[in-house]
CSV table of C-alpha atoms and ligand atoms in Angstrom, one decimal:
chain,number,residue,atom,x,y,z
A,1,UNK,CA,0.0,0.0,0.0
A,2,UNK,CA,1.4,3.4,-0.8
A,3,UNK,CA,2.0,5.9,2.0
A,4,UNK,CA,-0.5,8.3,0.5
A,5,UNK,CA,-3.3,5.8,1.0
A,6,UNK,CA,-2.7,5.3,4.7
A,7,UNK,CA,-4.6,8.5,5.6
A,8,UNK,CA,-8.1,9.5,4.7
A,9,UNK,CA,-8.8,11.6,1.6
A,10,UNK,CA,-9.3,15.3,1.9
A,11,UNK,CA,-13.0,14.8,1.2
A,12,UNK,CA,-13.3,12.3,4.1
A,13,UNK,CA,-11.4,14.6,6.4
A,14,UNK,CA,-13.5,17.6,5.5
A,15,UNK,CA,-16.7,15.6,6.0
A,16,UNK,CA,-15.6,14.3,9.4
A,17,UNK,CA,-14.4,17.7,10.6
A,18,UNK,CA,-17.6,19.4,9.5
A,19,UNK,CA,-19.6,16.9,11.5
A,20,UNK,CA,-17.6,17.9,14.6
A,21,UNK,CA,-17.9,21.7,14.4
A,22,UNK,CA,-20.4,24.2,13.1
A,23,UNK,CA,-17.5,26.7,12.4
A,24,UNK,CA,-17.4,27.8,8.7
A,25,UNK,CA,-15.8,30.6,6.7
A,26,UNK,CA,-16.4,32.0,3.2
A,27,UNK,CA,-13.9,31.2,0.6
A,28,UNK,CA,-12.5,34.1,-1.4
A,29,UNK,CA,-10.7,32.5,-4.3
A,30,UNK,CA,-7.7,34.4,-5.6
A,31,UNK,CA,-8.1,37.1,-2.9
A,32,UNK,CA,-6.3,38.0,0.3
A,33,UNK,CA,-7.3,36.9,2.8
A,34,UNK,CA,-8.3,33.6,1.2
A,35,UNK,CA,-11.2,33.1,3.6
A,36,UNK,CA,-13.4,35.4,5.7
A,37,UNK,CA,-15.3,34.8,8.9
A,38,UNK,CA,-19.1,34.7,8.8
A,39,UNK,CA,-20.6,37.1,11.3
A,40,UNK,CA,-22.5,35.1,13.9
A,41,UNK,CA,-25.7,37.1,13.3
A,42,UNK,CA,-25.8,37.0,9.5
A,43,UNK,CA,-28.4,34.3,9.5
A,44,UNK,CA,-30.8,36.7,11.1
A,45,UNK,CA,-31.0,38.7,7.8
A,46,UNK,CA,-33.9,37.9,5.5
A,47,UNK,CA,-32.6,36.4,2.2
A,48,UNK,CA,-31.2,38.9,-0.4
A,49,UNK,CA,-31.0,41.7,2.2
A,50,UNK,CA,-27.8,43.7,2.4
A,51,UNK,CA,-26.4,43.9,6.0
A,52,UNK,CA,-26.9,47.3,7.6
A,53,UNK,CA,-23.2,47.7,8.3
A,54,UNK,CA,-20.1,47.4,6.0
A,55,UNK,CA,-16.8,47.3,7.9
A,56,UNK,CA,-13.6,48.2,6.2
A,57,UNK,CA,-10.7,46.5,7.9
A,58,UNK,CA,-7.1,45.3,7.3
A,59,UNK,CA,-6.5,42.1,5.3
A,60,UNK,CA,-4.3,40.5,8.0
A,61,UNK,CA,-6.7,41.1,10.8
A,62,UNK,CA,-3.9,42.5,12.9
A,63,UNK,CA,-5.4,46.0,13.5
A,64,UNK,CA,-6.4,46.4,17.2
A,65,UNK,CA,-8.7,49.3,16.3
A,66,UNK,CA,-10.6,47.1,13.8
A,67,UNK,CA,-10.8,44.4,16.4
A,68,UNK,CA,-12.7,46.8,18.7
A,69,UNK,CA,-15.4,47.4,16.0
A,70,UNK,CA,-15.6,43.7,15.1
A,71,UNK,CA,-16.0,42.9,18.8
A,72,UNK,CA,-18.9,45.3,19.2
A,73,UNK,CA,-20.6,44.1,16.1
A,74,UNK,CA,-20.5,40.5,17.3
A,75,UNK,CA,-21.5,41.5,20.8
A,76,UNK,CA,-24.5,43.5,19.5
A,77,UNK,CA,-25.3,40.7,17.0
A,78,UNK,CA,-25.4,43.2,14.1
A,79,UNK,CA,-25.2,41.5,10.7
A,80,UNK,CA,-22.3,43.1,8.7
A,81,UNK,CA,-20.3,42.7,5.6
A,82,UNK,CA,-16.5,43.2,5.5
A,83,UNK,CA,-14.3,44.8,2.9
A,84,UNK,CA,-10.6,44.1,3.4
A,85,UNK,CA,-8.1,46.8,2.8
A,86,UNK,CA,-4.5,46.0,2.0
A,87,UNK,CA,-2.6,48.5,4.2
A,88,UNK,CA,0.6,48.0,2.2
A,89,UNK,CA,-1.2,49.1,-0.9
A,90,UNK,CA,-4.3,51.0,-0.1
A,91,UNK,CA,-6.7,51.3,-3.0
A,92,UNK,CA,-7.3,54.8,-4.2
A,93,UNK,CA,-11.1,54.5,-3.8
A,94,UNK,CA,-10.4,53.9,-0.1
A,95,UNK,CA,-8.0,56.8,0.4
A,96,UNK,CA,-10.5,59.0,-1.5
A,97,UNK,CA,-13.4,57.8,0.7
A,98,UNK,CA,-11.9,58.0,4.2
A,99,UNK,CA,-10.2,61.3,5.1
A,100,UNK,CA,-7.7,59.8,7.6
A,101,UNK,CA,-7.1,56.9,5.1
A,102,UNK,CA,-6.8,54.6,8.2
A,103,UNK,CA,-8.8,51.5,9.0
A,104,UNK,CA,-11.3,50.8,10.5
A,105,UNK,CA,-14.0,52.7,8.8
A,106,UNK,CA,-17.6,51.7,8.4
A,107,UNK,CA,-20.7,52.4,6.5
A,108,UNK,CA,-23.6,52.3,9.0
A,109,UNK,CA,-26.9,52.4,7.1
A,110,UNK,CA,-24.9,54.0,4.3
A,111,UNK,CA,-23.4,56.7,6.4
A,112,UNK,CA,-19.6,56.7,6.5
A,113,UNK,CA,-18.0,56.7,10.0
A,114,UNK,CA,-14.3,56.4,10.7
A,115,UNK,CA,-12.1,56.3,13.9
A,116,UNK,CA,-12.8,53.3,16.0
A,117,UNK,CA,-14.2,55.3,18.9
A,118,UNK,CA,-16.7,57.2,16.7
A,119,UNK,CA,-17.7,53.9,15.0
A,120,UNK,CA,-18.4,52.3,18.4
A,121,UNK,CA,-20.5,55.3,19.5
A,122,UNK,CA,-22.4,55.4,16.2
A,123,UNK,CA,-23.2,51.7,16.4
A,124,UNK,CA,-24.5,52.3,19.9
A,125,UNK,CA,-26.7,55.0,18.7
A,126,UNK,CA,-28.1,53.2,15.7
A,127,UNK,CA,-28.4,49.7,17.3
A,128,UNK,CA,-29.1,50.4,21.0
A,129,UNK,CA,-29.8,46.8,22.0
A,130,UNK,CA,-28.1,45.0,23.5
A,131,UNK,CA,-26.6,48.1,25.1
A,132,UNK,CA,-22.8,48.4,25.4
A,133,UNK,CA,-23.2,51.6,27.5
A,134,UNK,CA,-24.9,51.5,31.0
A,135,UNK,CA,-28.5,52.6,31.3
A,136,UNK,CA,-27.9,54.5,34.5
A,137,UNK,CA,-27.1,58.0,33.3
A,138,UNK,CA,-24.3,58.6,35.8
A,139,UNK,CA,-22.6,55.4,35.0
A,140,UNK,CA,-23.2,56.0,31.3
A,141,UNK,CA,-21.3,59.3,31.6
A,142,UNK,CA,-18.5,57.5,33.4
A,143,UNK,CA,-18.2,54.9,30.7
A,144,UNK,CA,-18.3,57.5,27.9
A,145,UNK,CA,-15.6,59.4,29.8
A,146,UNK,CA,-13.4,56.3,30.0
A,147,UNK,CA,-13.8,55.6,26.3
A,148,UNK,CA,-12.7,59.2,25.5
A,149,UNK,CA,-9.8,58.9,27.9
A,150,UNK,CA,-8.6,55.7,26.3
A,151,UNK,CA,-7.6,57.9,23.3
A,152,UNK,CA,-5.9,60.6,25.3
A,153,UNK,CA,-4.5,59.2,28.6
A,154,UNK,CA,-1.2,58.2,27.1
A,155,UNK,CA,-1.6,54.5,27.9
A,156,UNK,CA,-0.9,53.3,24.3
A,157,UNK,CA,2.2,55.4,23.9
A,158,UNK,CA,3.6,54.4,27.3
A,159,UNK,CA,3.0,50.7,26.7
A,160,UNK,CA,4.4,50.8,23.1
A,161,UNK,CA,7.5,52.6,24.4
A,162,UNK,CA,8.1,49.9,27.1
A,163,UNK,CA,7.4,47.1,24.6
A,164,UNK,CA,9.3,48.3,21.5
A,165,UNK,CA,11.9,50.8,22.4
A,166,UNK,CA,15.5,49.5,22.5
A,167,UNK,CA,16.7,51.2,25.7
A,168,UNK,CA,20.4,51.9,25.9
A,169,UNK,CA,20.7,51.1,29.6
A,170,UNK,CA,18.9,49.2,32.3
A,171,UNK,CA,17.9,52.3,34.2
A,172,UNK,CA,16.0,53.6,31.2
A,173,UNK,CA,14.2,50.3,30.8
A,174,UNK,CA,13.4,50.3,34.5
A,175,UNK,CA,11.9,53.8,34.1
A,176,UNK,CA,9.8,52.7,31.1
A,177,UNK,CA,8.6,49.7,33.1
A,178,UNK,CA,7.7,51.9,36.1
A,179,UNK,CA,5.7,54.3,33.9
A,180,UNK,CA,3.9,51.4,32.4
A,181,UNK,CA,3.1,49.8,35.7
A,182,UNK,CA,1.7,53.1,37.0
A,183,UNK,CA,-0.7,53.0,34.1
A,184,UNK,CA,-1.8,49.5,34.9
A,185,UNK,CA,-2.2,50.6,38.6
A,186,UNK,CA,-4.7,53.2,37.2
A,187,UNK,CA,-6.6,50.3,35.5
A,188,UNK,CA,-6.7,48.4,38.8
A,189,UNK,CA,-8.2,51.5,40.5
A,190,UNK,CA,-10.7,52.0,37.7
A,191,UNK,CA,-11.7,48.3,37.8
A,192,UNK,CA,-12.3,48.6,41.6
A,193,UNK,CA,-14.9,51.3,41.3
A,194,UNK,CA,-17.9,49.2,40.2
A,195,UNK,CA,-19.1,45.7,41.3
A,196,UNK,CA,-18.2,42.9,38.9
A,197,UNK,CA,-15.1,42.3,36.8
A,198,UNK,CA,-15.6,45.1,34.2
A,199,UNK,CA,-14.8,48.8,34.1
A,200,UNK,CA,-18.4,49.7,34.9
A,201,UNK,CA,-21.0,47.4,36.4
A,202,UNK,CA,-21.8,45.8,33.0
A,203,UNK,CA,-19.7,44.7,30.0
A,204,UNK,CA,-19.3,47.9,27.9
A,205,UNK,CA,-17.5,49.8,25.2
A,206,UNK,CA,-14.8,50.5,27.7
A,207,UNK,CA,-13.8,46.8,27.9
A,208,UNK,CA,-14.0,46.6,24.1
A,209,UNK,CA,-11.8,49.7,23.7
A,210,UNK,CA,-9.0,48.3,25.9
A,211,UNK,CA,-9.2,44.6,25.2
A,212,UNK,CA,-7.2,44.5,21.9
A,213,UNK,CA,-4.3,46.5,23.3
A,214,UNK,CA,-4.1,44.8,26.7
A,215,UNK,CA,-4.4,41.4,25.0
A,216,UNK,CA,-1.4,42.2,22.7
A,217,UNK,CA,0.6,43.4,25.6
A,218,UNK,CA,-0.2,40.4,27.7
A,219,UNK,CA,1.1,38.2,24.9
A,220,UNK,CA,4.1,40.2,23.9
A,221,UNK,CA,5.6,41.5,27.1
A,222,UNK,CA,6.6,38.1,28.4
A,223,UNK,CA,8.5,37.3,25.2
A,224,UNK,CA,10.0,40.7,24.4
A,225,UNK,CA,10.5,42.1,27.9
A,226,UNK,CA,10.3,39.2,30.2
A,227,UNK,CA,7.3,41.0,31.9
A,228,UNK,CA,4.1,39.3,32.8
A,229,UNK,CA,0.7,41.0,33.2
A,230,UNK,CA,-1.2,37.7,33.5
A,231,UNK,CA,-0.5,36.0,36.8
A,232,UNK,CA,1.1,39.2,38.2
A,233,UNK,CA,-0.1,39.6,41.8
A,234,UNK,CA,0.2,43.4,41.5
A,235,UNK,CA,-2.8,43.3,39.1
A,236,UNK,CA,-5.5,41.0,40.5
A,237,UNK,CA,-8.4,43.0,39.0
A,238,UNK,CA,-6.9,43.2,35.6
A,239,UNK,CA,-6.4,39.4,35.7
A,240,UNK,CA,-10.0,38.9,36.8
A,241,UNK,CA,-11.0,41.2,33.9
A,242,UNK,CA,-9.1,39.0,31.4
A,243,UNK,CA,-10.8,35.9,32.9
A,244,UNK,CA,-14.2,37.6,32.5
A,245,UNK,CA,-13.5,38.5,28.8
A,246,UNK,CA,-12.6,34.9,28.3
A,247,UNK,CA,-16.1,33.9,29.1
A,248,UNK,CA,-17.5,35.9,26.2
A,249,UNK,CA,-18.1,34.0,22.9
A,250,UNK,CA,-17.7,37.2,20.8
A,251,UNK,CA,-14.3,37.7,22.3
A,252,UNK,CA,-13.2,34.3,21.1
A,253,UNK,CA,-14.3,35.1,17.6
A,254,UNK,CA,-12.4,38.3,17.2
A,255,UNK,CA,-9.2,37.9,19.3
A,256,UNK,CA,-5.7,36.9,18.1
A,257,UNK,CA,-3.7,34.1,19.7
A,258,UNK,CA,-0.5,34.7,21.5
A,259,UNK,CA,1.7,33.4,18.7
A,260,UNK,CA,0.1,35.6,16.1
A,261,UNK,CA,0.7,38.6,18.4
A,262,UNK,CA,4.3,37.6,18.9
A,263,UNK,CA,5.0,37.1,15.2
A,264,UNK,CA,3.4,40.4,14.4
A,265,UNK,CA,5.8,42.2,16.6
A,266,UNK,CA,8.9,40.5,15.1
A,267,UNK,CA,7.7,40.9,11.5
A,268,UNK,CA,6.2,44.3,11.7
A,269,UNK,CA,8.6,46.1,14.0
A,270,UNK,CA,11.6,43.8,13.9
A,271,UNK,CA,11.5,43.3,17.7
A,272,UNK,CA,13.9,40.8,19.1
A,273,UNK,CA,12.4,38.2,21.4
A,274,UNK,CA,14.3,37.7,24.6
A,275,UNK,CA,12.6,34.5,25.6
A,276,UNK,CA,10.5,31.7,24.1
A,277,UNK,CA,6.8,32.1,23.5
A,278,UNK,CA,4.4,31.3,26.3
A,279,UNK,CA,3.4,27.7,26.2
A,280,UNK,CA,0.4,27.0,24.0
A,281,UNK,CA,-2.8,27.0,26.1
A,282,UNK,CA,-3.3,23.3,26.9
A,283,UNK,CA,-7.1,23.6,27.2
A,284,UNK,CA,-7.4,25.2,23.7
A,285,UNK,CA,-5.0,22.7,22.2
A,286,UNK,CA,-7.1,19.7,23.5
A,287,UNK,CA,-10.5,21.4,22.8
A,288,UNK,CA,-12.2,19.1,20.3
A,289,UNK,CA,-14.2,22.0,18.9
A,290,UNK,CA,-11.0,24.0,18.2
A,291,UNK,CA,-9.3,20.9,16.8
A,292,UNK,CA,-12.2,20.2,14.5
A,293,UNK,CA,-12.3,23.9,13.4
A,294,UNK,CA,-8.6,23.8,12.6
A,295,UNK,CA,-9.0,20.5,10.6
A,296,UNK,CA,-12.0,22.0,8.8
A,297,UNK,CA,-10.1,25.1,7.9
A,298,UNK,CA,-7.2,23.1,6.6
A,299,UNK,CA,-9.3,20.6,4.7
A,300,UNK,CA,-11.6,23.2,3.2
A,301,UNK,CA,-8.8,25.5,2.2
A,302,UNK,CA,-6.3,22.9,1.2
A,303,UNK,CA,-5.6,24.0,-2.3
A,304,UNK,CA,-4.5,27.5,-1.0
A,305,UNK,CA,-2.5,26.0,1.8
A,306,UNK,CA,-0.7,23.5,-0.3
A,307,UNK,CA,0.1,26.0,-3.1
A,308,UNK,CA,1.4,28.4,-0.4
A,309,UNK,CA,3.6,25.8,1.2
A,310,UNK,CA,5.0,24.8,-2.2
A,311,UNK,CA,5.6,28.4,-3.3
A,312,UNK,CA,6.9,30.0,-0.2
A,313,UNK,CA,8.3,27.5,2.3
A,314,UNK,CA,11.4,26.4,0.4
A,315,UNK,CA,10.3,22.8,-0.2
A,316,UNK,CA,10.8,23.3,-3.9
A,317,UNK,CA,14.6,22.9,-3.3
A,318,UNK,CA,13.9,19.2,-2.5
A,319,UNK,CA,12.4,18.4,-5.9
A,320,UNK,CA,14.7,16.0,-7.7
A,321,UNK,CA,15.5,17.2,-11.3
A,322,UNK,CA,12.8,19.8,-11.1
A,323,UNK,CA,10.0,17.2,-10.6
A,324,UNK,CA,7.6,18.6,-8.1
A,325,UNK,CA,5.2,15.7,-8.1
A,326,UNK,CA,7.0,14.0,-5.2
A,327,UNK,CA,7.2,17.2,-3.2
A,328,UNK,CA,3.6,18.0,-3.8
A,329,UNK,CA,2.6,14.5,-2.7
A,330,UNK,CA,4.7,14.8,0.4
A,331,UNK,CA,3.1,18.1,1.3
A,332,UNK,CA,-0.3,16.8,0.6
A,333,UNK,CA,0.3,13.7,2.7
A,334,UNK,CA,1.6,15.6,5.7
A,335,UNK,CA,-1.2,18.1,5.7
A,336,UNK,CA,-3.7,15.3,5.6
A,337,UNK,CA,-1.8,13.7,8.4
A,338,UNK,CA,-2.2,17.0,10.3
A,339,UNK,CA,-5.9,17.3,9.7
A,340,UNK,CA,-6.3,13.6,10.6
A,341,UNK,CA,-4.4,14.1,13.8
A,342,UNK,CA,-6.5,17.2,14.7
A,343,UNK,CA,-9.7,15.2,14.3
A,344,UNK,CA,-8.7,11.8,15.8
A,345,UNK,CA,-5.9,12.7,18.2
A,346,UNK,CA,-3.1,10.2,19.0
A,347,UNK,CA,-2.5,6.9,17.5
A,348,UNK,CA,-4.5,7.3,14.3
A,349,UNK,CA,-1.6,8.5,12.1
A,350,UNK,CA,1.7,7.1,11.0
A,351,UNK,CA,4.3,9.8,11.7
A,352,UNK,CA,6.8,11.0,9.2
A,353,UNK,CA,5.7,8.9,6.2
A,354,UNK,CA,6.7,5.6,7.8
A,355,UNK,CA,5.2,2.7,5.9
A,356,UNK,CA,4.3,1.0,9.2
A,357,UNK,CA,5.8,-1.5,11.6
A,358,UNK,CA,8.4,-1.1,14.4
A,359,UNK,CA,11.5,-0.9,12.3
A,360,UNK,CA,10.0,0.8,9.3
A,361,UNK,CA,12.2,3.2,7.5
A,362,UNK,CA,11.6,6.9,6.9
A,363,UNK,CA,12.3,8.3,3.4
A,364,UNK,CA,14.4,11.3,4.5
A,365,UNK,CA,13.3,13.6,1.6
A,366,UNK,CA,9.7,12.8,2.2
A,367,UNK,CA,10.1,13.5,5.9
A,368,UNK,CA,12.1,16.7,5.2
A,369,UNK,CA,9.3,18.1,3.1
A,370,UNK,CA,6.9,17.3,5.9
A,371,UNK,CA,9.1,19.0,8.5
A,372,UNK,CA,9.4,22.1,6.4
A,373,UNK,CA,5.7,22.2,5.6
A,374,UNK,CA,4.8,21.9,9.3
A,375,UNK,CA,7.4,24.5,10.5
A,376,UNK,CA,6.2,26.9,7.8
A,377,UNK,CA,2.5,26.5,8.5
A,378,UNK,CA,3.1,26.8,12.3
A,379,UNK,CA,4.1,30.4,11.8
A,380,UNK,CA,2.1,31.1,8.7
A,381,UNK,CA,-1.4,30.8,10.1
A,382,UNK,CA,-2.6,33.9,11.6
A,383,UNK,CA,-5.6,34.3,13.9
A,384,UNK,CA,-8.3,35.5,13.5
A,385,UNK,CA,-7.5,36.0,9.8
A,386,UNK,CA,-7.4,32.2,9.0
A,387,UNK,CA,-9.2,30.7,11.9
A,388,UNK,CA,-10.2,31.5,15.5
A,389,UNK,CA,-7.5,32.0,18.1
A,390,UNK,CA,-8.5,28.8,19.8
A,391,UNK,CA,-8.3,26.8,16.5
A,392,UNK,CA,-4.9,28.4,15.7
A,393,UNK,CA,-3.6,27.2,19.1
A,394,UNK,CA,-4.9,23.7,18.5
A,395,UNK,CA,-3.4,23.8,15.0
A,396,UNK,CA,0.1,24.8,16.3
A,397,UNK,CA,0.0,22.3,19.1
A,398,UNK,CA,-0.9,19.5,16.7
A,399,UNK,CA,2.0,20.5,14.5
A,400,UNK,CA,4.4,20.5,17.5
A,401,UNK,CA,3.3,17.0,18.3
A,402,UNK,CA,3.7,15.8,14.7
A,403,UNK,CA,7.0,17.6,14.2
A,404,UNK,CA,8.4,15.7,17.2
A,405,UNK,CA,7.9,12.4,15.4
A,406,UNK,CA,8.8,13.3,11.8
A,407,UNK,CA,12.1,11.5,12.1
B,1,GSH,N1,-7.3,56.4,15.8
B,1,GSH,C1,-7.5,55.4,14.8
B,1,GSH,C2,-6.3,54.6,14.6
B,1,GSH,C3,-6.4,53.6,13.4
B,1,GSH,C4,-5.1,53.1,12.9
B,1,GSH,O1,-4.0,53.5,13.4
B,1,GSH,N2,-5.2,52.1,12.0
B,1,GSH,C5,-3.9,51.6,11.4
B,1,GSH,C6,-3.9,50.1,11.4
B,1,GSH,S1,-3.8,49.4,13.1
B,1,GSH,C7,-3.9,52.0,9.9
B,1,GSH,O2,-4.9,52.2,9.3
B,1,GSH,N3,-2.7,52.0,9.4
B,1,GSH,C8,-2.4,52.3,8.0
B,1,GSH,C9,-1.6,53.5,7.7
B,1,GSH,O3,-1.1,54.1,8.7
B,1,GSH,O4,-1.5,53.9,6.6
B,1,GSH,C10,-8.8,54.6,15.2
B,1,GSH,O5,-9.0,54.5,16.4
B,1,GSH,O6,-9.5,54.1,14.4
């Protein structure tokens, strides 16, 4: 029996994965990104009706300001369509349309709004239920004030400085850290003012406004500064706030995973990691829903994934006499192995293209293509651009497991 036949076909893998998860995306052939999420509430629209909101956001889904708007749309269950803007090559129609030329922008019932804060407030006005600002007028005013202050209180500048600047001496770094911690102390105090884990007594635009930045910092600071927000006893309320966010399904749809955030910092700003990434969240890695979602994504979008690996990972160098068939077969096999492992877990796959049996041999070229494909995809996938953060974590954890047994 040939190696290729020892693992299910793509069609079988897709069918099994789809039985295990309702998660689906829209395919966008020939476009970037190659898939797009489907808003949770889209099914509420009558057929052939345009969604009331069109969100303009970045193609890579890295933009924290876009994440705010997406988070609010999902929380408020507003059906929306998305137009992706390539920030490295913004189309003229976009720069003509939006005075700042930045993302996000939105058309809300045909009216253009830009600046994340203004979009959030406009959504609140046009779609008041469920409310993301407190009903109580006094508390409502406090929440609005906190949303305003998020743009002016210097928190983003101070945190970016601490995270990204390359200080010349230890004192300077200690000062940046102290300034940053003083800002987090202010959050602790703000979070103490109302009952419950959020900034005001209900989940609100304040939480939405801060979550993308605090999330990125919590992922990046341990790796780039050796500094931990999560688990830090100085910030118990902030930690309880993260835990509370984690209970919200909408948050899981829109957030990035730690590795995406870490890679972004290295690729976008050339930051040098000083320690390894945080361990992959074990609960997400083992979560059968996330594993099935990752397998579904890979199986459904396999043509794009395989073409990308072949074109960009370097595996082409392993093609003997320019014959790519073997390389392509090896990539195809290993990705099916990955999808199969995600669906079935341990014991269902033969690692590394072994033909079976205790002393079976490994074809080193076949295994090398697999190892490259796995290592490439581990860093290639990006959440939530390609799949949810939980699925991306399960995907990377499965790759680690398979990589450990390629040879
Ligand atoms: N204050 C703006 C900031 C938006 C922003 O900085 N967007 C970035 C992406 S994260 C952008 O559009 N960058 C493209 C550029 O600078 O040309 C908001 O809150 O919406």
